[in-house]
């Protein structure tokens, strides 16, 4: 059991953006929301899965929509509060603990603000181990749980409550409501008991984000570059180093979709890399061949500082390191790959684990 300090929030924001694979929303917005809530309402307690009791009621809170839109429409405290209260009224249960639905920039910190406002703890864990673009892409869905109730709120004070048939319908209906709300919303879904959380939640990811953020922010003068340290910590790989050249982005279907092209630098000189994204980076290709793909994690980092760059924050000329990390084992199951693998996103590949792709790439170099 511990309490989040202002310095912790700074570090979580950075680390969650790495794990958020380019998505999950602008970390600066999430950081300011969390810090403002803590300043106004008091500190937030963090509890682990081991500290949960089986009968406690755990509720995720998150933002939905295009990260590009969220930059223009920063949620108010009232917007953060309304979906949780609507969920409690609809299900007849008081929320004991909030949690992140994903570990991504703003979506790791929205529940911190909600926890502060309601004087309840936040759970050290999430339902993705990264960020994914769609609502059914959670470990709850992989374990057969359904989002029996979903509440969605906007900045105008509108709140919509739905009872979807399953995770796919939750995504479809919530996304259309969010588009009608102007492209971004606050959502509460997948309310679960402590017992269910212990079976499905990926543990310790809030702490992991904090550790990564601490490493990147405090190890810049270290003998070993912080990118190298972080890659080792996450059992990851450096895929490419390059300069951002052509970036194509558009808001489509409630997502920020596009691709980014890079020209190689240093020992990648003469090669090209292309990243495909739908809010999050989902596929990396070097010289037209895949080197990493969802559900494994792909992150873009500033080459010099190691600080993460989101899909909407990437700009022409940026010199970057592109890294990748293995997904949690839940995502490497048949249902995990079916739910969030490359074929689901209509990329022309069957899923190949990151370590296999990297081995093949290095063998061909």
GROMACS .gro file of C-alpha atoms in nm:
model
  365
    1UNK     CA    1   0.000   0.000   0.000
    2UNK     CA    2   0.140   0.338  -0.097
    3UNK     CA    3   0.039   0.689  -0.197
    4UNK     CA    4   0.102   0.867  -0.527
    5UNK     CA    5   0.309   1.184  -0.499
    6UNK     CA    6   0.335   1.461  -0.756
    7UNK     CA    7   0.676   1.325  -0.861
    8UNK     CA    8   0.523   0.978  -0.904
    9UNK     CA    9   0.261   1.126  -1.139
   10UNK     CA   10   0.535   1.280  -1.354
   11UNK     CA   11   0.709   0.943  -1.385
   12UNK     CA   12   0.390   0.743  -1.447
   13UNK     CA   13   0.299   0.981  -1.731
   14UNK     CA   14   0.629   0.913  -1.909
   15UNK     CA   15   0.640   0.539  -1.850
   16UNK     CA   16   0.276   0.489  -1.944
   17UNK     CA   17   0.340   0.666  -2.274
   18UNK     CA   18   0.612   0.413  -2.354
   19UNK     CA   19   0.382   0.121  -2.268
   20UNK     CA   20   0.098   0.299  -2.448
   21UNK     CA   21   0.271   0.229  -2.783
   22UNK     CA   22   0.203   0.577  -2.918
   23UNK     CA   23  -0.161   0.589  -2.804
   24UNK     CA   24  -0.363   0.617  -2.488
   25UNK     CA   25  -0.384   0.997  -2.516
   26UNK     CA   26  -0.155   1.291  -2.450
   27UNK     CA   27   0.044   1.224  -2.128
   28UNK     CA   28   0.072   1.594  -2.050
   29UNK     CA   29  -0.306   1.627  -2.038
   30UNK     CA   30  -0.333   1.321  -1.814
   31UNK     CA   31  -0.057   1.448  -1.588
   32UNK     CA   32  -0.218   1.789  -1.541
   33UNK     CA   33  -0.561   1.634  -1.475
   34UNK     CA   34  -0.417   1.400  -1.210
   35UNK     CA   35  -0.207   1.670  -1.044
   36UNK     CA   36  -0.499   1.914  -1.036
   37UNK     CA   37  -0.727   1.651  -0.880
   38UNK     CA   38  -0.472   1.555  -0.614
   39UNK     CA   39  -0.412   1.922  -0.531
   40UNK     CA   40  -0.787   1.985  -0.494
   41UNK     CA   41  -0.907   1.659  -0.338
   42UNK     CA   42  -0.600   1.505  -0.173
   43UNK     CA   43  -0.355   1.220  -0.240
   44UNK     CA   44  -0.441   0.886  -0.400
   45UNK     CA   45  -0.371   0.549  -0.244
   46UNK     CA   46  -0.241   0.267  -0.467
   47UNK     CA   47  -0.331  -0.091  -0.381
   48UNK     CA   48  -0.211  -0.418  -0.532
   49UNK     CA   49  -0.420  -0.715  -0.642
   50UNK     CA   50  -0.308  -0.897  -0.328
   51UNK     CA   51  -0.461  -0.621  -0.116
   52UNK     CA   52  -0.802  -0.645  -0.287
   53UNK     CA   53  -1.078  -0.841  -0.116
   54UNK     CA   54  -1.291  -1.069  -0.332
   55UNK     CA   55  -1.609  -0.871  -0.274
   56UNK     CA   56  -1.474  -0.522  -0.348
   57UNK     CA   57  -1.618  -0.351  -0.657
   58UNK     CA   58  -1.357  -0.237  -0.909
   59UNK     CA   59  -1.443   0.005  -1.190
   60UNK     CA   60  -1.219   0.114  -1.481
   61UNK     CA   61  -1.237   0.476  -1.597
   62UNK     CA   62  -1.087   0.593  -1.924
   63UNK     CA   63  -1.104   0.825  -2.221
   64UNK     CA   64  -1.236   0.704  -2.557
   65UNK     CA   65  -1.188   0.855  -2.902
   66UNK     CA   66  -0.917   1.005  -3.115
   67UNK     CA   67  -0.611   1.130  -2.920
   68UNK     CA   68  -0.595   1.420  -3.167
   69UNK     CA   69  -0.941   1.535  -3.057
   70UNK     CA   70  -0.866   1.497  -2.686
   71UNK     CA   71  -0.592   1.759  -2.718
   72UNK     CA   72  -0.865   2.006  -2.819
   73UNK     CA   73  -1.122   1.895  -2.560
   74UNK     CA   74  -0.964   1.851  -2.217
   75UNK     CA   75  -1.213   1.685  -1.979
   76UNK     CA   76  -1.340   1.878  -1.676
   77UNK     CA   77  -1.379   1.730  -1.327
   78UNK     CA   78  -1.753   1.719  -1.389
   79UNK     CA   79  -1.705   1.513  -1.705
   80UNK     CA   80  -1.474   1.272  -1.522
   81UNK     CA   81  -1.723   1.227  -1.240
   82UNK     CA   82  -2.047   1.181  -1.434
   83UNK     CA   83  -1.991   0.835  -1.593
   84UNK     CA   84  -1.882   0.684  -1.259
   85UNK     CA   85  -2.191   0.818  -1.080
   86UNK     CA   86  -2.415   0.700  -1.365
   87UNK     CA   87  -2.255   0.354  -1.347
   88UNK     CA   88  -2.311   0.335  -0.971
   89UNK     CA   89  -2.674   0.443  -1.007
   90UNK     CA   90  -2.738   0.187  -1.282
   91UNK     CA   91  -2.573  -0.111  -1.111
   92UNK     CA   92  -2.666  -0.022  -0.754
   93UNK     CA   93  -2.311  -0.066  -0.623
   94UNK     CA   94  -2.066   0.183  -0.478
   95UNK     CA   95  -1.720   0.185  -0.636
   96UNK     CA   96  -1.451   0.068  -0.392
   97UNK     CA   97  -1.151   0.089  -0.624
   98UNK     CA   98  -1.089   0.245  -0.966
   99UNK     CA   99  -0.837   0.117  -1.218
  100UNK     CA  100  -0.688   0.200  -1.558
  101UNK     CA  101  -0.843   0.004  -1.844
  102UNK     CA  102  -0.507   0.040  -2.023
  103UNK     CA  103  -0.158   0.166  -1.957
  104UNK     CA  104  -0.132   0.463  -2.191
  105UNK     CA  105  -0.054   0.834  -2.149
  106UNK     CA  106  -0.381   0.998  -2.043
  107UNK     CA  107  -0.566   0.673  -1.972
  108UNK     CA  108  -0.326   0.576  -1.696
  109UNK     CA  109  -0.395   0.905  -1.520
  110UNK     CA  110  -0.768   0.965  -1.574
  111UNK     CA  111  -0.843   0.702  -1.304
  112UNK     CA  112  -0.595   0.875  -1.071
  113UNK     CA  113  -0.803   1.192  -1.100
  114UNK     CA  114  -1.126   0.994  -1.052
  115UNK     CA  115  -0.980   0.821  -0.746
  116UNK     CA  116  -0.878   1.154  -0.591
  117UNK     CA  117  -1.222   1.305  -0.654
  118UNK     CA  118  -1.396   1.012  -0.483
  119UNK     CA  119  -1.137   0.947  -0.209
  120UNK     CA  120  -1.093   0.584  -0.313
  121UNK     CA  121  -0.780   0.385  -0.409
  122UNK     CA  122  -0.651   0.305  -0.755
  123UNK     CA  123  -0.549  -0.049  -0.848
  124UNK     CA  124  -0.190  -0.118  -0.953
  125UNK     CA  125  -0.276  -0.300  -1.275
  126UNK     CA  126  -0.472  -0.272  -1.598
  127UNK     CA  127  -0.656  -0.482  -1.856
  128UNK     CA  128  -0.414  -0.455  -2.149
  129UNK     CA  129  -0.053  -0.421  -2.032
  130UNK     CA  130  -0.028  -0.157  -2.306
  131UNK     CA  131  -0.281   0.056  -2.499
  132UNK     CA  132  -0.514  -0.080  -2.768
  133UNK     CA  133  -0.759   0.116  -2.983
  134UNK     CA  134  -1.081  -0.081  -2.927
  135UNK     CA  135  -1.299  -0.151  -2.622
  136UNK     CA  136  -1.307  -0.532  -2.651
  137UNK     CA  137  -0.926  -0.550  -2.654
  138UNK     CA  138  -0.902  -0.618  -2.282
  139UNK     CA  139  -0.808  -0.921  -2.073
  140UNK     CA  140  -1.163  -0.928  -1.937
  141UNK     CA  141  -1.286  -1.012  -2.287
  142UNK     CA  142  -1.014  -1.276  -2.326
  143UNK     CA  143  -1.138  -1.437  -2.003
  144UNK     CA  144  -1.501  -1.445  -2.117
  145UNK     CA  145  -1.630  -1.147  -1.919
  146UNK     CA  146  -1.881  -0.911  -2.080
  147UNK     CA  147  -1.921  -0.534  -2.030
  148UNK     CA  148  -2.276  -0.571  -1.904
  149UNK     CA  149  -2.298  -0.197  -1.839
  150UNK     CA  150  -2.120   0.099  -2.002
  151UNK     CA  151  -2.156   0.469  -1.921
  152UNK     CA  152  -2.026   0.742  -2.152
  153UNK     CA  153  -2.006   1.115  -2.077
  154UNK     CA  154  -1.906   1.430  -2.263
  155UNK     CA  155  -1.813   1.790  -2.181
  156UNK     CA  156  -2.169   1.910  -2.237
  157UNK     CA  157  -2.304   1.707  -1.944
  158UNK     CA  158  -2.455   1.432  -2.160
  159UNK     CA  159  -2.431   1.079  -2.018
  160UNK     CA  160  -2.535   0.770  -2.212
  161UNK     CA  161  -2.584   0.430  -2.047
  162UNK     CA  162  -2.584   0.117  -2.260
  163UNK     CA  163  -2.608  -0.256  -2.195
  164UNK     CA  164  -2.412  -0.416  -2.481
  165UNK     CA  165  -2.440  -0.784  -2.571
  166UNK     CA  166  -2.061  -0.833  -2.565
  167UNK     CA  167  -1.728  -0.656  -2.601
  168UNK     CA  168  -1.759  -0.606  -2.977
  169UNK     CA  169  -2.100  -0.441  -2.941
  170UNK     CA  170  -1.961  -0.230  -2.657
  171UNK     CA  171  -1.694  -0.102  -2.894
  172UNK     CA  172  -1.935  -0.037  -3.179
  173UNK     CA  173  -2.202   0.140  -2.973
  174UNK     CA  174  -1.962   0.334  -2.749
  175UNK     CA  175  -1.757   0.447  -3.048
  176UNK     CA  176  -2.064   0.579  -3.229
  177UNK     CA  177  -2.180   0.761  -2.917
  178UNK     CA  178  -1.830   0.907  -2.876
  179UNK     CA  179  -1.828   1.027  -3.237
  180UNK     CA  180  -2.163   1.196  -3.172
  181UNK     CA  181  -2.011   1.358  -2.865
  182UNK     CA  182  -1.748   1.524  -3.081
  183UNK     CA  183  -1.484   1.252  -3.102
  184UNK     CA  184  -1.387   1.207  -2.736
  185UNK     CA  185  -1.561   1.094  -2.418
  186UNK     CA  186  -1.506   0.954  -2.069
  187UNK     CA  187  -1.612   0.592  -2.022
  188UNK     CA  188  -1.671   0.352  -1.735
  189UNK     CA  189  -1.709  -0.013  -1.831
  190UNK     CA  190  -1.627  -0.369  -1.721
  191UNK     CA  191  -1.717  -0.322  -1.357
  192UNK     CA  192  -1.585  -0.634  -1.178
  193UNK     CA  193  -1.541  -0.785  -0.834
  194UNK     CA  194  -1.207  -0.812  -0.660
  195UNK     CA  195  -1.214  -1.186  -0.726
  196UNK     CA  196  -1.257  -1.130  -1.100
  197UNK     CA  197  -0.983  -0.867  -1.097
  198UNK     CA  198  -0.738  -1.114  -0.945
  199UNK     CA  199  -0.805  -1.353  -1.233
  200UNK     CA  200  -0.796  -1.108  -1.524
  201UNK     CA  201  -0.602  -0.789  -1.442
  202UNK     CA  202  -0.238  -0.762  -1.551
  203UNK     CA  203  -0.069  -0.678  -1.219
  204UNK     CA  204   0.183  -0.408  -1.136
  205UNK     CA  205   0.163  -0.206  -1.456
  206UNK     CA  206   0.117   0.130  -1.284
  207UNK     CA  207   0.434   0.064  -1.084
  208UNK     CA  208   0.610  -0.053  -1.399
  209UNK     CA  209   0.516   0.270  -1.576
  210UNK     CA  210   0.655   0.465  -1.282
  211UNK     CA  211   0.982   0.270  -1.292
  212UNK     CA  212   1.023   0.333  -1.665
  213UNK     CA  213   0.948   0.702  -1.623
  214UNK     CA  214   1.197   0.730  -1.338
  215UNK     CA  215   1.462   0.562  -1.548
  216UNK     CA  216   1.409   0.789  -1.851
  217UNK     CA  217   1.383   1.111  -1.652
  218UNK     CA  218   1.664   1.049  -1.403
  219UNK     CA  219   1.924   0.844  -1.593
  220UNK     CA  220   2.007   1.080  -1.878
  221UNK     CA  221   2.369   1.121  -1.766
  222UNK     CA  222   2.416   0.752  -1.691
  223UNK     CA  223   2.701   0.559  -1.851
  224UNK     CA  224   2.451   0.327  -2.020
  225UNK     CA  225   2.190   0.512  -2.229
  226UNK     CA  226   1.844   0.503  -2.069
  227UNK     CA  227   1.696   0.353  -2.388
  228UNK     CA  228   1.935   0.061  -2.355
  229UNK     CA  229   1.847   0.023  -1.987
  230UNK     CA  230   1.474   0.031  -2.057
  231UNK     CA  231   1.491  -0.215  -2.344
  232UNK     CA  232   1.679  -0.458  -2.122
  233UNK     CA  233   1.430  -0.415  -1.837
  234UNK     CA  234   1.135  -0.495  -2.065
  235UNK     CA  235   1.309  -0.780  -2.252
  236UNK     CA  236   1.276  -0.575  -2.567
  237UNK     CA  237   1.467  -0.491  -2.883
  238UNK     CA  238   1.588  -0.190  -3.077
  239UNK     CA  239   1.424  -0.225  -3.419
  240UNK     CA  240   1.537   0.089  -3.599
  241UNK     CA  241   1.694   0.432  -3.566
  242UNK     CA  242   1.589   0.694  -3.813
  243UNK     CA  243   1.459   1.035  -3.913
  244UNK     CA  244   1.085   1.089  -3.956
  245UNK     CA  245   1.014   1.179  -4.317
  246UNK     CA  246   0.654   1.131  -4.433
  247UNK     CA  247   0.374   1.116  -4.176
  248UNK     CA  248   0.016   1.061  -4.286
  249UNK     CA  249  -0.261   1.098  -4.028
  250UNK     CA  250  -0.638   1.126  -4.049
  251UNK     CA  251  -0.928   1.097  -3.808
  252UNK     CA  252  -1.150   0.817  -3.933
  253UNK     CA  253  -1.419   0.618  -3.753
  254UNK     CA  254  -1.330   0.781  -3.422
  255UNK     CA  255  -0.961   0.687  -3.445
  256UNK     CA  256  -0.639   0.858  -3.550
  257UNK     CA  257  -0.520   0.634  -3.834
  258UNK     CA  258  -0.214   0.654  -4.055
  259UNK     CA  259   0.146   0.561  -4.115
  260UNK     CA  260   0.487   0.711  -4.057
  261UNK     CA  261   0.797   0.661  -4.273
  262UNK     CA  262   1.156   0.689  -4.150
  263UNK     CA  263   1.494   0.702  -4.322
  264UNK     CA  264   1.764   0.510  -4.137
  265UNK     CA  265   2.052   0.671  -3.950
  266UNK     CA  266   2.369   0.531  -3.790
  267UNK     CA  267   2.392   0.156  -3.857
  268UNK     CA  268   2.045   0.164  -4.019
  269UNK     CA  269   2.171   0.405  -4.286
  270UNK     CA  270   2.028   0.325  -4.627
  271UNK     CA  271   1.723   0.142  -4.491
  272UNK     CA  272   1.365   0.253  -4.448
  273UNK     CA  273   1.105   0.181  -4.181
  274UNK     CA  274   0.728   0.221  -4.192
  275UNK     CA  275   0.497   0.227  -3.888
  276UNK     CA  276   0.124   0.166  -3.921
  277UNK     CA  277  -0.103   0.298  -3.647
  278UNK     CA  278  -0.465   0.317  -3.533
  279UNK     CA  279  -0.424   0.543  -3.230
  280UNK     CA  280  -0.145   0.296  -3.130
  281UNK     CA  281   0.149   0.161  -3.331
  282UNK     CA  282   0.037  -0.180  -3.457
  283UNK     CA  283   0.288  -0.285  -3.723
  284UNK     CA  284   0.653  -0.202  -3.796
  285UNK     CA  285   0.816  -0.291  -4.129
  286UNK     CA  286   1.181  -0.247  -4.226
  287UNK     CA  287   1.254  -0.265  -4.599
  288UNK     CA  288   0.900  -0.392  -4.652
  289UNK     CA  289   0.930  -0.684  -4.409
  290UNK     CA  290   0.757  -0.700  -4.069
  291UNK     CA  291   0.982  -0.665  -3.763
  292UNK     CA  292   0.712  -0.623  -3.496
  293UNK     CA  293   0.334  -0.649  -3.488
  294UNK     CA  294   0.042  -0.630  -3.247
  295UNK     CA  295  -0.024  -0.753  -2.988
  296UNK     CA  296   0.347  -0.696  -2.912
  297UNK     CA  297   0.436  -0.340  -2.812
  298UNK     CA  298   0.599  -0.088  -3.049
  299UNK     CA  299   0.721   0.247  -2.915
  300UNK     CA  300   0.886   0.551  -3.072
  301UNK     CA  301   1.141   0.733  -2.855
  302UNK     CA  302   1.342   1.050  -2.895
  303UNK     CA  303   1.686   0.923  -2.997
  304UNK     CA  304   1.874   1.154  -2.761
  305UNK     CA  305   1.658   1.164  -2.447
  306UNK     CA  306   1.465   0.838  -2.474
  307UNK     CA  307   1.139   1.021  -2.408
  308UNK     CA  308   0.837   0.861  -2.578
  309UNK     CA  309   0.662   1.023  -2.874
  310UNK     CA  310   0.291   0.965  -2.935
  311UNK     CA  311   0.138   0.906  -3.278
  312UNK     CA  312  -0.011   1.257  -3.282
  313UNK     CA  313   0.310   1.410  -3.144
  314UNK     CA  314   0.543   1.269  -3.411
  315UNK     CA  315   0.673   1.540  -3.645
  316UNK     CA  316   0.880   1.558  -3.962
  317UNK     CA  317   1.253   1.554  -3.895
  318UNK     CA  318   1.236   1.389  -3.554
  319UNK     CA  319   1.531   1.160  -3.491
  320UNK     CA  320   1.397   0.853  -3.318
  321UNK     CA  321   1.468   0.508  -3.186
  322UNK     CA  322   1.194   0.254  -3.258
  323UNK     CA  323   1.179  -0.021  -2.997
  324UNK     CA  324   0.950  -0.316  -2.928
  325UNK     CA  325   0.864  -0.539  -2.631
  326UNK     CA  326   0.682  -0.872  -2.597
  327UNK     CA  327   0.315  -0.852  -2.501
  328UNK     CA  328   0.179  -1.013  -2.186
  329UNK     CA  329   0.129  -1.387  -2.234
  330UNK     CA  330  -0.251  -1.343  -2.229
  331UNK     CA  331  -0.224  -1.172  -2.567
  332UNK     CA  332  -0.020  -1.451  -2.720
  333UNK     CA  333  -0.304  -1.701  -2.684
  334UNK     CA  334  -0.534  -1.791  -2.975
  335UNK     CA  335  -0.809  -1.561  -2.849
  336UNK     CA  336  -0.559  -1.284  -2.780
  337UNK     CA  337  -0.424  -1.298  -3.134
  338UNK     CA  338  -0.775  -1.321  -3.278
  339UNK     CA  339  -0.878  -1.015  -3.077
  340UNK     CA  340  -0.577  -0.789  -3.136
  341UNK     CA  341  -0.344  -0.955  -3.385
  342UNK     CA  342  -0.243  -0.819  -3.726
  343UNK     CA  343  -0.524  -0.992  -3.918
  344UNK     CA  344  -0.785  -0.820  -3.703
  345UNK     CA  345  -0.647  -0.484  -3.817
  346UNK     CA  346  -0.645  -0.607  -4.180
  347UNK     CA  347  -0.268  -0.625  -4.210
  348UNK     CA  348  -0.154  -0.907  -4.445
  349UNK     CA  349   0.035  -1.111  -4.186
  350UNK     CA  350  -0.027  -1.393  -3.945
  351UNK     CA  351   0.108  -1.310  -3.600
  352UNK     CA  352   0.476  -1.389  -3.549
  353UNK     CA  353   0.627  -1.329  -3.202
  354UNK     CA  354   0.860  -1.032  -3.175
  355UNK     CA  355   1.165  -1.237  -3.079
  356UNK     CA  356   1.124  -1.459  -3.387
  357UNK     CA  357   1.094  -1.158  -3.619
  358UNK     CA  358   1.402  -0.991  -3.469
  359UNK     CA  359   1.602  -1.311  -3.500
  360UNK     CA  360   1.506  -1.335  -3.868
  361UNK     CA  361   1.591  -0.970  -3.926
  362UNK     CA  362   1.935  -1.003  -3.770
  363UNK     CA  363   2.006  -1.319  -3.963
  364UNK     CA  364   1.941  -1.130  -4.287
  365UNK     CA  365   2.156  -0.825  -4.197
   0.00000   0.00000   0.00000
